[in-house]
């Protein structure tokens, strides 16, 4: 289901989200660039565990911030088929990275996570690095954040089996 670039906002996504579980073969949900904030992320989080065929979710370039990430993080371990999560450009910062780090070890199906352009610095990177050895991730994208080369090296050393892409850091 491709709903990107529709300016749905929190109200629009709150109206549509309850219908997602009724789409029994829904495997892709792209709701990028829709002016979705924390409340909209909460609406999506409520229904994600009921979408039993969902493999790919893109909430990129919205404004879910830390609060929206916390809502999503709470339900990610219940999303057994989800293997690809894109949260680029959402202002997650370190708090969002820490919320995700707390649940990633409990998401064995999640293989690809993209957190580009989120204002994450070394603190958020170190939180993610600490849990990567316990995860099944194959790819982690962290480009255009504020992560030092030293923190990226620590991450790559902690989990050499994970492909970490982190170009264009602003440090």
mmCIF file of N, CA, C and O in Angstrom, residues 3 7-20 29-49 57-73 75 87 90 92:
data_model
loop_
_atom_site.group_PDB
_atom_site.id
_atom_site.type_symbol
_atom_site.label_atom_id
_atom_site.label_comp_id
_atom_site.label_asym_id
_atom_site.label_seq_id
_atom_site.Cartn_x
_atom_site.Cartn_y
_atom_site.Cartn_z
ATOM 1 N N UNK A 3 1.053 5.093 0.159
ATOM 2 C CA UNK A 3 0.314 6.304 0.512
ATOM 3 C C UNK A 3 1.236 7.492 0.733
ATOM 4 O O UNK A 3 0.818 8.496 1.299
ATOM 5 N N UNK A 7 0.163 14.089 2.404
ATOM 6 C CA UNK A 7 -0.112 15.053 3.463
ATOM 7 C C UNK A 7 -1.267 14.601 4.358
ATOM 8 O O UNK A 7 -2.165 15.374 4.686
ATOM 9 N N UNK A 8 -1.230 13.330 4.739
ATOM 10 C CA UNK A 8 -2.299 12.762 5.571
ATOM 11 C C UNK A 8 -2.345 13.387 6.956
ATOM 12 O O UNK A 8 -3.421 13.562 7.517
ATOM 13 N N UNK A 9 -1.187 13.669 7.517
ATOM 14 C CA UNK A 9 -1.129 14.206 8.876
ATOM 15 C C UNK A 9 -1.611 13.183 9.886
ATOM 16 O O UNK A 9 -1.978 12.047 9.556
ATOM 17 N N UNK A 10 -1.632 13.589 11.135
ATOM 18 C CA UNK A 10 -2.046 12.685 12.211
ATOM 19 C C UNK A 10 -3.514 12.276 12.082
ATOM 20 O O UNK A 10 -3.866 11.126 12.321
ATOM 21 N N UNK A 11 -4.360 13.205 11.693
ATOM 22 C CA UNK A 11 -5.788 12.916 11.580
ATOM 23 C C UNK A 11 -6.065 11.935 10.448
ATOM 24 O O UNK A 11 -6.823 10.973 10.616
ATOM 25 N N UNK A 12 -5.448 12.157 9.312
ATOM 26 C CA UNK A 12 -5.658 11.269 8.168
ATOM 27 C C UNK A 12 -5.179 9.860 8.429
ATOM 28 O O UNK A 12 -5.883 8.884 8.123
ATOM 29 N N UNK A 13 -3.992 9.736 9.025
ATOM 30 C CA UNK A 13 -3.468 8.395 9.279
ATOM 31 C C UNK A 13 -4.266 7.716 10.389
ATOM 32 O O UNK A 13 -4.469 6.507 10.363
ATOM 33 N N UNK A 14 -4.783 8.490 11.351
ATOM 34 C CA UNK A 14 -5.624 7.910 12.411
ATOM 35 C C UNK A 14 -6.916 7.359 11.822
ATOM 36 O O UNK A 14 -7.470 6.367 12.321
ATOM 37 N N UNK A 15 -7.411 7.972 10.757
ATOM 38 C CA UNK A 15 -8.619 7.503 10.088
ATOM 39 C C UNK A 15 -8.350 6.238 9.275
ATOM 40 O O UNK A 15 -9.152 5.302 9.284
ATOM 41 N N UNK A 16 -7.205 6.199 8.590
ATOM 42 C CA UNK A 16 -6.881 5.067 7.723
ATOM 43 C C UNK A 16 -6.310 3.854 8.456
ATOM 44 O O UNK A 16 -6.580 2.713 8.068
ATOM 45 N N UNK A 17 -5.531 4.078 9.482
ATOM 46 C CA UNK A 17 -4.798 2.998 10.146
ATOM 47 C C UNK A 17 -5.677 1.833 10.594
ATOM 48 O O UNK A 17 -5.278 0.672 10.411
ATOM 49 N N UNK A 18 -6.857 2.048 11.162
ATOM 50 C CA UNK A 18 -7.663 0.890 11.586
ATOM 51 C C UNK A 18 -8.047 -0.050 10.441
ATOM 52 O O UNK A 18 -8.369 -1.216 10.684
ATOM 53 N N UNK A 19 -7.980 0.413 9.201
ATOM 54 C CA UNK A 19 -8.313 -0.438 8.059
ATOM 55 C C UNK A 19 -7.132 -1.309 7.622
ATOM 56 O O UNK A 19 -7.335 -2.315 6.928
ATOM 57 N N UNK A 20 -5.915 -0.971 8.007
ATOM 58 C CA UNK A 20 -4.753 -1.730 7.552
ATOM 59 C C UNK A 20 -4.847 -3.220 7.870
ATOM 60 O O UNK A 20 -4.557 -4.048 7.005
ATOM 61 N N UNK A 29 3.871 -1.182 3.505
ATOM 62 C CA UNK A 29 3.155 0.023 3.915
ATOM 63 C C UNK A 29 4.115 1.200 3.806
ATOM 64 O O UNK A 29 5.057 1.320 4.589
ATOM 65 N N UNK A 30 3.885 2.036 2.815
ATOM 66 C CA UNK A 30 4.721 3.215 2.603
ATOM 67 C C UNK A 30 3.873 4.450 2.886
ATOM 68 O O UNK A 30 2.984 4.777 2.109
ATOM 69 N N UNK A 31 4.188 5.076 4.008
ATOM 70 C CA UNK A 31 3.474 6.294 4.397
ATOM 71 C C UNK A 31 4.471 7.421 4.669
ATOM 72 O O UNK A 31 4.317 8.200 5.589
ATOM 73 N N UNK A 32 5.480 7.485 3.821
ATOM 74 C CA UNK A 32 6.518 8.501 3.942
ATOM 75 C C UNK A 32 5.983 9.861 3.499
ATOM 76 O O UNK A 32 5.028 9.960 2.729
ATOM 77 N N UNK A 33 6.610 10.902 4.034
ATOM 78 C CA UNK A 33 6.328 12.293 3.643
ATOM 79 C C UNK A 33 4.836 12.617 3.713
ATOM 80 O O UNK A 33 4.236 13.050 2.743
ATOM 81 N N UNK A 34 4.259 12.389 4.888
ATOM 82 C CA UNK A 34 2.835 12.631 5.090
ATOM 83 C C UNK A 34 2.549 13.549 6.268
ATOM 84 O O UNK A 34 1.411 13.598 6.733
ATOM 85 N N UNK A 35 3.546 14.232 6.786
ATOM 86 C CA UNK A 35 3.373 15.122 7.943
ATOM 87 C C UNK A 35 2.791 14.385 9.143
ATOM 88 O O UNK A 35 1.966 14.916 9.882
ATOM 89 N N UNK A 36 3.229 13.151 9.320
ATOM 90 C CA UNK A 36 2.783 12.346 10.451
ATOM 91 C C UNK A 36 3.666 12.665 11.648
ATOM 92 O O UNK A 36 4.889 12.628 11.549
ATOM 93 N N UNK A 37 3.040 12.969 12.780
ATOM 94 C CA UNK A 37 3.758 13.269 14.007
ATOM 95 C C UNK A 37 3.623 12.138 15.006
ATOM 96 O O UNK A 37 3.293 10.996 14.659
ATOM 97 N N UNK A 38 3.853 12.474 16.266
ATOM 98 C CA UNK A 38 3.801 11.467 17.324
ATOM 99 C C UNK A 38 2.433 10.794 17.400
ATOM 100 O O UNK A 38 2.337 9.573 17.500
ATOM 101 N N UNK A 39 1.362 11.564 17.337
ATOM 102 C CA UNK A 39 0.014 10.984 17.429
ATOM 103 C C UNK A 39 -0.260 10.037 16.264
ATOM 104 O O UNK A 39 -0.858 8.971 16.442
ATOM 105 N N UNK A 40 0.189 10.403 15.070
ATOM 106 C CA UNK A 40 0.006 9.528 13.918
ATOM 107 C C UNK A 40 0.810 8.251 14.045
ATOM 108 O O UNK A 40 0.342 7.166 13.683
ATOM 109 N N UNK A 41 2.031 8.362 14.571
ATOM 110 C CA UNK A 41 2.859 7.172 14.789
ATOM 111 C C UNK A 41 2.189 6.241 15.802
ATOM 112 O O UNK A 41 2.232 5.021 15.661
ATOM 113 N N UNK A 42 1.555 6.821 16.812
ATOM 114 C CA UNK A 42 0.824 6.005 17.787
ATOM 115 C C UNK A 42 -0.331 5.265 17.119
ATOM 116 O O UNK A 42 -0.583 4.094 17.421
ATOM 117 N N UNK A 43 -1.036 5.922 16.204
ATOM 118 C CA UNK A 43 -2.137 5.283 15.475
ATOM 119 C C UNK A 43 -1.631 4.106 14.648
ATOM 120 O O UNK A 43 -2.262 3.045 14.606
ATOM 121 N N UNK A 44 -0.508 4.292 13.988
ATOM 122 C CA UNK A 44 0.080 3.215 13.188
ATOM 123 C C UNK A 44 0.544 2.082 14.102
ATOM 124 O O UNK A 44 0.294 0.901 13.827
ATOM 125 N N UNK A 45 1.201 2.429 15.198
ATOM 126 C CA UNK A 45 1.720 1.419 16.126
ATOM 127 C C UNK A 45 0.606 0.526 16.673
ATOM 128 O O UNK A 45 0.808 -0.676 16.858
ATOM 129 N N UNK A 46 -0.555 1.080 16.898
ATOM 130 C CA UNK A 46 -1.671 0.291 17.442
ATOM 131 C C UNK A 46 -2.080 -0.854 16.524
ATOM 132 O O UNK A 46 -2.524 -1.888 16.997
ATOM 133 N N UNK A 47 -1.950 -0.664 15.225
ATOM 134 C CA UNK A 47 -2.446 -1.677 14.286
ATOM 135 C C UNK A 47 -1.346 -2.556 13.683
ATOM 136 O O UNK A 47 -1.661 -3.619 13.130
ATOM 137 N N UNK A 48 -0.099 -2.159 13.761
ATOM 138 C CA UNK A 48 0.967 -2.940 13.138
ATOM 139 C C UNK A 48 0.982 -4.408 13.562
ATOM 140 O O UNK A 48 1.133 -5.285 12.707
ATOM 141 N N UNK A 49 0.820 -4.727 14.846
ATOM 142 C CA UNK A 49 0.860 -6.141 15.221
ATOM 143 C C UNK A 49 -0.272 -6.981 14.612
ATOM 144 O O UNK A 49 -0.168 -8.206 14.550
ATOM 145 N N UNK A 57 7.865 -1.461 6.173
ATOM 146 C CA UNK A 57 7.186 -0.234 6.611
ATOM 147 C C UNK A 57 8.129 0.943 6.399
ATOM 148 O O UNK A 57 9.277 0.915 6.849
ATOM 149 N N UNK A 58 7.625 1.958 5.717
ATOM 150 C CA UNK A 58 8.366 3.198 5.566
ATOM 151 C C UNK A 58 7.545 4.345 6.136
ATOM 152 O O UNK A 58 6.473 4.670 5.635
ATOM 153 N N UNK A 59 8.073 4.922 7.190
ATOM 154 C CA UNK A 59 7.512 6.133 7.793
ATOM 155 C C UNK A 59 8.493 7.295 7.612
ATOM 156 O O UNK A 59 8.462 8.256 8.364
ATOM 157 N N UNK A 60 9.344 7.188 6.634
ATOM 158 C CA UNK A 60 10.406 8.172 6.431
ATOM 159 C C UNK A 60 9.867 9.567 6.154
ATOM 160 O O UNK A 60 8.777 9.733 5.609
ATOM 161 N N UNK A 61 10.680 10.550 6.540
ATOM 162 C CA UNK A 61 10.429 11.965 6.291
ATOM 163 C C UNK A 61 9.075 12.437 6.802
ATOM 164 O O UNK A 61 8.327 13.133 6.117
ATOM 165 N N UNK A 62 8.764 12.028 8.000
ATOM 166 C CA UNK A 62 7.629 12.556 8.742
ATOM 167 C C UNK A 62 8.200 13.298 9.942
ATOM 168 O O UNK A 62 9.332 13.766 9.888
ATOM 169 N N UNK A 63 7.483 13.429 11.008
ATOM 170 C CA UNK A 63 7.966 14.127 12.211
ATOM 171 C C UNK A 63 7.590 13.336 13.460
ATOM 172 O O UNK A 63 7.038 13.894 14.401
ATOM 173 N N UNK A 64 7.885 12.040 13.454
ATOM 174 C CA UNK A 64 7.419 11.218 14.581
ATOM 175 C C UNK A 64 8.238 11.449 15.851
ATOM 176 O O UNK A 64 7.763 11.182 16.940
ATOM 177 N N UNK A 65 9.463 11.884 15.685
ATOM 178 C CA UNK A 65 10.352 12.242 16.797
ATOM 179 C C UNK A 65 10.491 11.095 17.820
ATOM 180 O O UNK A 65 10.149 9.959 17.560
ATOM 181 N N UNK A 66 10.979 11.427 18.988
ATOM 182 C CA UNK A 66 11.247 10.410 20.013
ATOM 183 C C UNK A 66 9.951 9.745 20.480
ATOM 184 O O UNK A 66 9.874 8.518 20.597
ATOM 185 N N UNK A 67 8.913 10.531 20.732
ATOM 186 C CA UNK A 67 7.661 9.969 21.237
ATOM 187 C C UNK A 67 7.032 8.973 20.288
ATOM 188 O O UNK A 67 6.544 7.918 20.706
ATOM 189 N N UNK A 68 7.031 9.274 19.003
ATOM 190 C CA UNK A 68 6.489 8.344 18.019
ATOM 191 C C UNK A 68 7.326 7.089 17.910
ATOM 192 O O UNK A 68 6.798 5.983 17.732
ATOM 193 N N UNK A 69 8.640 7.252 18.037
ATOM 194 C CA UNK A 69 9.536 6.096 17.992
ATOM 195 C C UNK A 69 9.289 5.186 19.182
ATOM 196 O O UNK A 69 9.302 3.960 19.048
ATOM 197 N N UNK A 70 9.044 5.771 20.348
ATOM 198 C CA UNK A 70 8.749 4.960 21.530
ATOM 199 C C UNK A 70 7.492 4.131 21.319
ATOM 200 O O UNK A 70 7.447 2.955 21.692
ATOM 201 N N UNK A 71 6.465 4.721 20.710
ATOM 202 C CA UNK A 71 5.231 3.977 20.432
ATOM 203 C C UNK A 71 5.492 2.814 19.480
ATOM 204 O O UNK A 71 5.009 1.707 19.692
ATOM 205 N N UNK A 72 6.251 3.074 18.426
ATOM 206 C CA UNK A 72 6.575 2.010 17.474
ATOM 207 C C UNK A 72 7.432 0.930 18.128
ATOM 208 O O UNK A 72 7.205 -0.268 17.915
ATOM 209 N N UNK A 73 8.405 1.356 18.915
ATOM 210 C CA UNK A 73 9.309 0.395 19.553
ATOM 211 C C UNK A 73 8.559 -0.584 20.448
ATOM 212 O O UNK A 73 8.903 -1.769 20.508
ATOM 213 N N UNK A 75 5.751 -1.960 19.988
ATOM 214 C CA UNK A 75 5.053 -3.016 19.256
ATOM 215 C C UNK A 75 5.943 -3.789 18.285
ATOM 216 O O UNK A 75 5.528 -4.845 17.798
ATOM 217 N N UNK A 87 12.869 4.650 8.875
ATOM 218 C CA UNK A 87 12.465 5.793 9.700
ATOM 219 C C UNK A 87 13.352 7.004 9.425
ATOM 220 O O UNK A 87 13.583 7.826 10.305
ATOM 221 N N UNK A 90 13.202 11.709 10.598
ATOM 222 C CA UNK A 90 12.074 11.853 11.517
ATOM 223 C C UNK A 90 12.422 12.562 12.819
ATOM 224 O O UNK A 90 11.603 12.608 13.729
ATOM 225 N N UNK A 92 14.497 11.615 15.177
ATOM 226 C CA UNK A 92 14.499 10.633 16.274
ATOM 227 C C UNK A 92 15.529 10.977 17.350
ATOM 228 O O UNK A 92 15.310 10.685 18.521
#
